[in-house]
Short mmCIF file of C-alpha atoms in Angstrom, two decimals:
data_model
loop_
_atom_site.label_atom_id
_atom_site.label_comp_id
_atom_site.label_asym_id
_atom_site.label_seq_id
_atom_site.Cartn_x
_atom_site.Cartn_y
_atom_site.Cartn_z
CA UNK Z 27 0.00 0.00 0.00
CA UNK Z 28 2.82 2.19 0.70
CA UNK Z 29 5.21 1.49 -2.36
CA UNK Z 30 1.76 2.15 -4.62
CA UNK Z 31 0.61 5.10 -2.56
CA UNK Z 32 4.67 6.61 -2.82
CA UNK Z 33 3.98 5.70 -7.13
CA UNK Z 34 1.58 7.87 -7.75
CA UNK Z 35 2.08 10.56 -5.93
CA UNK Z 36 5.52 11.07 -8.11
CA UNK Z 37 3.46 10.05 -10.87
CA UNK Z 38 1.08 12.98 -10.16
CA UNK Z 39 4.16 15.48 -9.47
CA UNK Z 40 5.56 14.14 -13.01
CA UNK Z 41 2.23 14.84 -15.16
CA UNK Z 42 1.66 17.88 -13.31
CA UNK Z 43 5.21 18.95 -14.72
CA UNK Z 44 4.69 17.61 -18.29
CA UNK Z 45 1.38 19.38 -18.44
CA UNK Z 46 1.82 22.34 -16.40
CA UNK Z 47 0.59 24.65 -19.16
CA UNK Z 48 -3.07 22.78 -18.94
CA UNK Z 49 -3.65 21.06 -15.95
CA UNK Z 50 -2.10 24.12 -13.28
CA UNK Z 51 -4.58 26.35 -12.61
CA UNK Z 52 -7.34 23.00 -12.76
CA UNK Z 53 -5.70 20.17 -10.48
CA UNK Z 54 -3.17 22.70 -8.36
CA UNK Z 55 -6.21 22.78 -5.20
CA UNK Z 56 -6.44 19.19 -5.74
CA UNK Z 57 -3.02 17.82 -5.28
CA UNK Z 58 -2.43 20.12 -2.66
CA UNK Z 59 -5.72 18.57 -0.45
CA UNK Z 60 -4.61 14.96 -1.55
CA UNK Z 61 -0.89 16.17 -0.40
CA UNK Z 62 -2.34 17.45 2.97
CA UNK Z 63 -4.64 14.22 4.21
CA UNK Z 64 -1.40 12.13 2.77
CA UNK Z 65 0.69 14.53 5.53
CA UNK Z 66 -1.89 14.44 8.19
CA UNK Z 67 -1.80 10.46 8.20
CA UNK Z 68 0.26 9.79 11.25
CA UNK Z 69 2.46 8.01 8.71
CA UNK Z 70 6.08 9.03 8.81
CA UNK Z 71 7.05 7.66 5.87
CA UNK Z 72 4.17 8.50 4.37
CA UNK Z 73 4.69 11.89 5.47
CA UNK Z 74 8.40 12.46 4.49
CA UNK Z 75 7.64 10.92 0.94
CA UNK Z 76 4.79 13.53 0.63
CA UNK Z 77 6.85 16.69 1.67
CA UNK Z 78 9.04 15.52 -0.47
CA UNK Z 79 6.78 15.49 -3.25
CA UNK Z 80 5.27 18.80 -2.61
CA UNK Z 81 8.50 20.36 -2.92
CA UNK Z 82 9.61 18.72 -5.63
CA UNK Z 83 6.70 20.12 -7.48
CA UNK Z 84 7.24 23.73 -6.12
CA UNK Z 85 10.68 23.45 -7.41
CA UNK Z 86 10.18 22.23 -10.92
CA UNK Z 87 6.96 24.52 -11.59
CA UNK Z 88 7.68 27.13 -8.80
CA UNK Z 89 8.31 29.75 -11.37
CA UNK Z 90 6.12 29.54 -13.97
CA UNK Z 91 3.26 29.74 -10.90
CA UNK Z 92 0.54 32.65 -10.68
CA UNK Z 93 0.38 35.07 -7.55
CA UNK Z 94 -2.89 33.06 -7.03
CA UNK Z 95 -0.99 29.86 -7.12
CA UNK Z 96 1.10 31.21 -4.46
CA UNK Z 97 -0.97 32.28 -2.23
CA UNK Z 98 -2.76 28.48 -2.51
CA UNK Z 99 0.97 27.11 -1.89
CA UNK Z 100 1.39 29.24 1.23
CA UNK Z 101 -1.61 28.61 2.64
CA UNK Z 102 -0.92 25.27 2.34
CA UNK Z 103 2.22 25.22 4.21
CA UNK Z 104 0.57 27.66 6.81
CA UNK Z 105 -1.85 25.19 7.26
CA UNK Z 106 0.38 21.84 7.76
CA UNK Z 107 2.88 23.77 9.77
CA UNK Z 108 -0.53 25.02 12.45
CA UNK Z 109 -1.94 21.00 11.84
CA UNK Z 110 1.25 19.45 12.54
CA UNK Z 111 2.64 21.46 15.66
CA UNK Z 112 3.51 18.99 18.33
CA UNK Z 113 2.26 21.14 21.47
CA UNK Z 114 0.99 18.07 23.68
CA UNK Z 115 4.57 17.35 24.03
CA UNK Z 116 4.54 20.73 26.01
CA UNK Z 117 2.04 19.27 28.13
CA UNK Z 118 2.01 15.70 28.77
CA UNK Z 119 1.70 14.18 31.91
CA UNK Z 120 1.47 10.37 32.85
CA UNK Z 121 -1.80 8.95 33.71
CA UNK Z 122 -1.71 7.34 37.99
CA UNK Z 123 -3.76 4.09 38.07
CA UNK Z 124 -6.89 5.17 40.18
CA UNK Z 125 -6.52 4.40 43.90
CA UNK Z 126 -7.46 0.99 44.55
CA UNK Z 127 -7.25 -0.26 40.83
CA UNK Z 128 -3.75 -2.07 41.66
CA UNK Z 129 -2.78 -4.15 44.25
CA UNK Z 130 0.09 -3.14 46.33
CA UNK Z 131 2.47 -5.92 44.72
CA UNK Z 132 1.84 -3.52 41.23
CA UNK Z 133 2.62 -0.57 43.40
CA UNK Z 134 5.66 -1.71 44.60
CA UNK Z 135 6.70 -2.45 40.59
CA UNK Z 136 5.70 1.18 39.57
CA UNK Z 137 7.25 2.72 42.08
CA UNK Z 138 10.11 4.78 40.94
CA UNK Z 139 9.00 4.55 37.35
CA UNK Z 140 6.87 6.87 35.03
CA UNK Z 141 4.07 5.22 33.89
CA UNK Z 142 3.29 4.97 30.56
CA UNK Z 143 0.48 7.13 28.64
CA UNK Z 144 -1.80 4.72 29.52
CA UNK Z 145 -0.98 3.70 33.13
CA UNK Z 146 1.23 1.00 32.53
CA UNK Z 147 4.81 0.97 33.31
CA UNK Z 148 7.29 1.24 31.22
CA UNK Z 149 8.39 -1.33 28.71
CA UNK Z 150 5.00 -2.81 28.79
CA UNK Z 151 4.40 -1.34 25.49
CA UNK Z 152 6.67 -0.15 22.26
CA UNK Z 153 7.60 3.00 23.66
CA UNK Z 154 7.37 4.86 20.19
CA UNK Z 155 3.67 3.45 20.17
CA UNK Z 156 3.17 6.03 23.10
CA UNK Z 157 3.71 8.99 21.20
CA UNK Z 158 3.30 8.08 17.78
CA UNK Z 159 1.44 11.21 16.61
CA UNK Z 160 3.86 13.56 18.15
CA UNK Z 161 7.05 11.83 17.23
CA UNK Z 162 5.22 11.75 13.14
CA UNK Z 163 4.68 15.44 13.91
CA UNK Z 164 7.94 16.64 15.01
CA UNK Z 165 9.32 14.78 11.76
CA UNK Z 166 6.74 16.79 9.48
CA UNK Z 167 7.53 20.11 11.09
CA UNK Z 168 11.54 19.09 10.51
CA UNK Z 169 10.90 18.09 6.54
CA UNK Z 170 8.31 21.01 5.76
CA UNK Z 171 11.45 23.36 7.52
CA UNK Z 172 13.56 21.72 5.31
CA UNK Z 173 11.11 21.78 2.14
CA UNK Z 174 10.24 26.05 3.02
CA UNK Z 175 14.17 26.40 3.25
CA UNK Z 176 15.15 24.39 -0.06
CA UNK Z 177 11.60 26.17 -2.26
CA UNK Z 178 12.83 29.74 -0.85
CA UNK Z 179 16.75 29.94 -1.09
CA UNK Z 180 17.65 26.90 -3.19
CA UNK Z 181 18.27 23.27 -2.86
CA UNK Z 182 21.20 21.06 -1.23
CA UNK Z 183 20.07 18.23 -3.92
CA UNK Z 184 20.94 19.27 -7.64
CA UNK Z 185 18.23 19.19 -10.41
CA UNK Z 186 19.24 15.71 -11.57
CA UNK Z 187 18.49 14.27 -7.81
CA UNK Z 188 15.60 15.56 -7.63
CA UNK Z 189 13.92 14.55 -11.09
CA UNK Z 190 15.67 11.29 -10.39
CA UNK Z 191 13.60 10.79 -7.38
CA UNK Z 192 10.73 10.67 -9.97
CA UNK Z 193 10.82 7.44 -11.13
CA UNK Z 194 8.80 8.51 -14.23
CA UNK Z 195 10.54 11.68 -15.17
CA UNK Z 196 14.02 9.85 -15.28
CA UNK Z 197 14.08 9.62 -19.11
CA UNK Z 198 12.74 12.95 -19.68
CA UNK Z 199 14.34 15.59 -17.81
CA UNK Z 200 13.43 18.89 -17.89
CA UNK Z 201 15.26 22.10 -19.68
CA UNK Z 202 18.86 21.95 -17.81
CA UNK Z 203 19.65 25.51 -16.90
CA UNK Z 204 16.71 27.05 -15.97
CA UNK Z 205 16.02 24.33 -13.86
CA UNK Z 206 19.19 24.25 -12.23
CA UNK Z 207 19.26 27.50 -11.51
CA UNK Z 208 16.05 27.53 -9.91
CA UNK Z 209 16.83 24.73 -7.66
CA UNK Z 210 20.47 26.33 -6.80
CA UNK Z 211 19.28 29.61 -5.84
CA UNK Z 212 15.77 29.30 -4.66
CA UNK Z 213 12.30 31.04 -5.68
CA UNK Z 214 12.72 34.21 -3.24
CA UNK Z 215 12.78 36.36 -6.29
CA UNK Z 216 9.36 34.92 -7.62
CA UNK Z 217 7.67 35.22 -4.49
CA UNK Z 218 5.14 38.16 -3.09
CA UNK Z 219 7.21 39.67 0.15
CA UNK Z 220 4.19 39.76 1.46
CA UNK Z 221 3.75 35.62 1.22
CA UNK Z 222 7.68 35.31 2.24
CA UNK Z 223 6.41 37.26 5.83
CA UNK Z 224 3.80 35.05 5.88
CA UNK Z 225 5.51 31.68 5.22
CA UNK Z 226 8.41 33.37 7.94
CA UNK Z 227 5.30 33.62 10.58
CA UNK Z 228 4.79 30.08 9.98
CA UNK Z 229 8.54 29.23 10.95
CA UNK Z 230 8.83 31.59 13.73
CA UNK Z 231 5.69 29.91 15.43
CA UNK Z 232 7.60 26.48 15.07
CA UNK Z 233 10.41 27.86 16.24
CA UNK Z 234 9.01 29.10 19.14
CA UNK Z 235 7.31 25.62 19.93
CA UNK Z 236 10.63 24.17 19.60
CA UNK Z 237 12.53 26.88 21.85
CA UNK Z 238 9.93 26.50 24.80
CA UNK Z 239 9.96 22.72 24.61
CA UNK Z 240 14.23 22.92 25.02
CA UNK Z 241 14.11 25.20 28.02
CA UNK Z 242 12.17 22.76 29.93
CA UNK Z 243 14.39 20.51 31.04
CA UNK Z 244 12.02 18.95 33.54
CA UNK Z 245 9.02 18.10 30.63
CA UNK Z 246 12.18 16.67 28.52
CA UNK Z 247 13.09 14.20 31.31
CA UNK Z 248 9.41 13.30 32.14
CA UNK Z 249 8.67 12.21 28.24
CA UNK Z 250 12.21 10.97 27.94
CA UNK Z 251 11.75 8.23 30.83
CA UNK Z 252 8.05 7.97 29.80
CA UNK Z 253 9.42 6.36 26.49
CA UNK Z 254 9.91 8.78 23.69
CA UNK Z 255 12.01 7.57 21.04
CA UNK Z 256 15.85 8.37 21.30
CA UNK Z 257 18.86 7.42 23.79
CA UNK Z 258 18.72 10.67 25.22
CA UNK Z 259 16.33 13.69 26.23
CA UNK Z 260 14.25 14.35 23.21
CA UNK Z 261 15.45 17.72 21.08
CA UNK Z 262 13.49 19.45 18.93
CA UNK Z 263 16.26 22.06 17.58
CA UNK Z 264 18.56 21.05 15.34
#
């Protein structure tokens, strides 16, 4: 389901590119809203692939887009960055069994030890099965970061990796230097300043999230011996 799912979404990103001139301003809305339930899955890899995809497309059709097609893409991102914030992480706490629910033989085994989200001690379940959602949200806030920073000031991955990551655009590779210099430098220039403020409001508020969940050490610990995934307190700047 996942290999066929990953197919055609590079499938779509490769027509959309072949047939930019007549399927843009029809399908654009559409792929995005498929793109954002894809993201919104609680899949990570289904996630990563579909950031991935969405700025591929931005990248390979970012400059032939309309100021309305902009203002679509930014409200897009605006929208999976506020969807995708992982702010129960700021708040968590571990659920006490009710008094009486355990006998004291199970209180003497919990004591010392954080329980997990639902009651149960530690290592009673797959720790990463406790925070699923957040841990799939702290990756999507990391890749659409990484897609904003790659659409806006240009690429780490040259044109040829990225419409090699297209399995159906491998034999049919788009016009070399335009392309390349597009993905080298970036689409600031093609962009409304007003949409860049907008898209920087977006990363400020993540930032922020991040920054707040850092400085407390204590929440860090709690989720960190609750189970969160990692070998040490869980980080959420890079």
């Amino acid at each position: 389901m996942m290999t066929t799912c990953n197919h055609a979404m590079y499938a779509i990103v490769d027509v959309f590119t072949q047939f930019f001139p007549q399927l843009s301003e029809l399908v654009l809305p559409s792929i995005y809203e498929q793109f954002a339930v894809c993201i919104q899955q609680k899949n990570e890899q289904l996630a990563r692939s579909t950031v991935n995809c969405l700025e591929t497309l931005i990248l390979l059709n970012g400059e032939r887009f309309t100021d309305d097609m902009w203002e679509k893409t930014v409200k897009l991102f605006r929208r999976l960055f506020a969807a995708t914030l992982p702010k129960s992480l700021l708040t968590w706490e571990p659920d006490r069994p009710a008094s009486g629910a355990v006998n004291d033989s199970n209180n003497e085994e919990l004591d010392g030890k954080v329980p997990s989200i639902d009651g149960r001690p530690n290592g009673s379940i797959h720790p990463d099965a406790v925070f699923s959602e957040q841990i799939v949200f702290c990756v999507v806030q990391s890749e659409l970061v990484d897609a904003v920073t790659s659409i806006v000031l240009g690429a780490k991955k040259s044109t040829d990796e990225i419409v090699l990551s297209i399995p159906a655009m491998k034999s049919e590779q788009p016009n070399g230097s335009d392309y390349n210099n597009t993905v080298s430098k970036g689409l600031f220039s093609t962009m409304d300043p007003i949409l860049l403020l907008s898209l920087c409001d977006a990363l400020g508020e993540s930032q922020r999230l991040a920054k707040q969940f850092n400085d407390n050490n204590g929440q860090r610990t709690l989720l960190w011996k609750a189970g969160l995934r990692g070998s040490s307190k869980p980080n959420l700047i890079r």
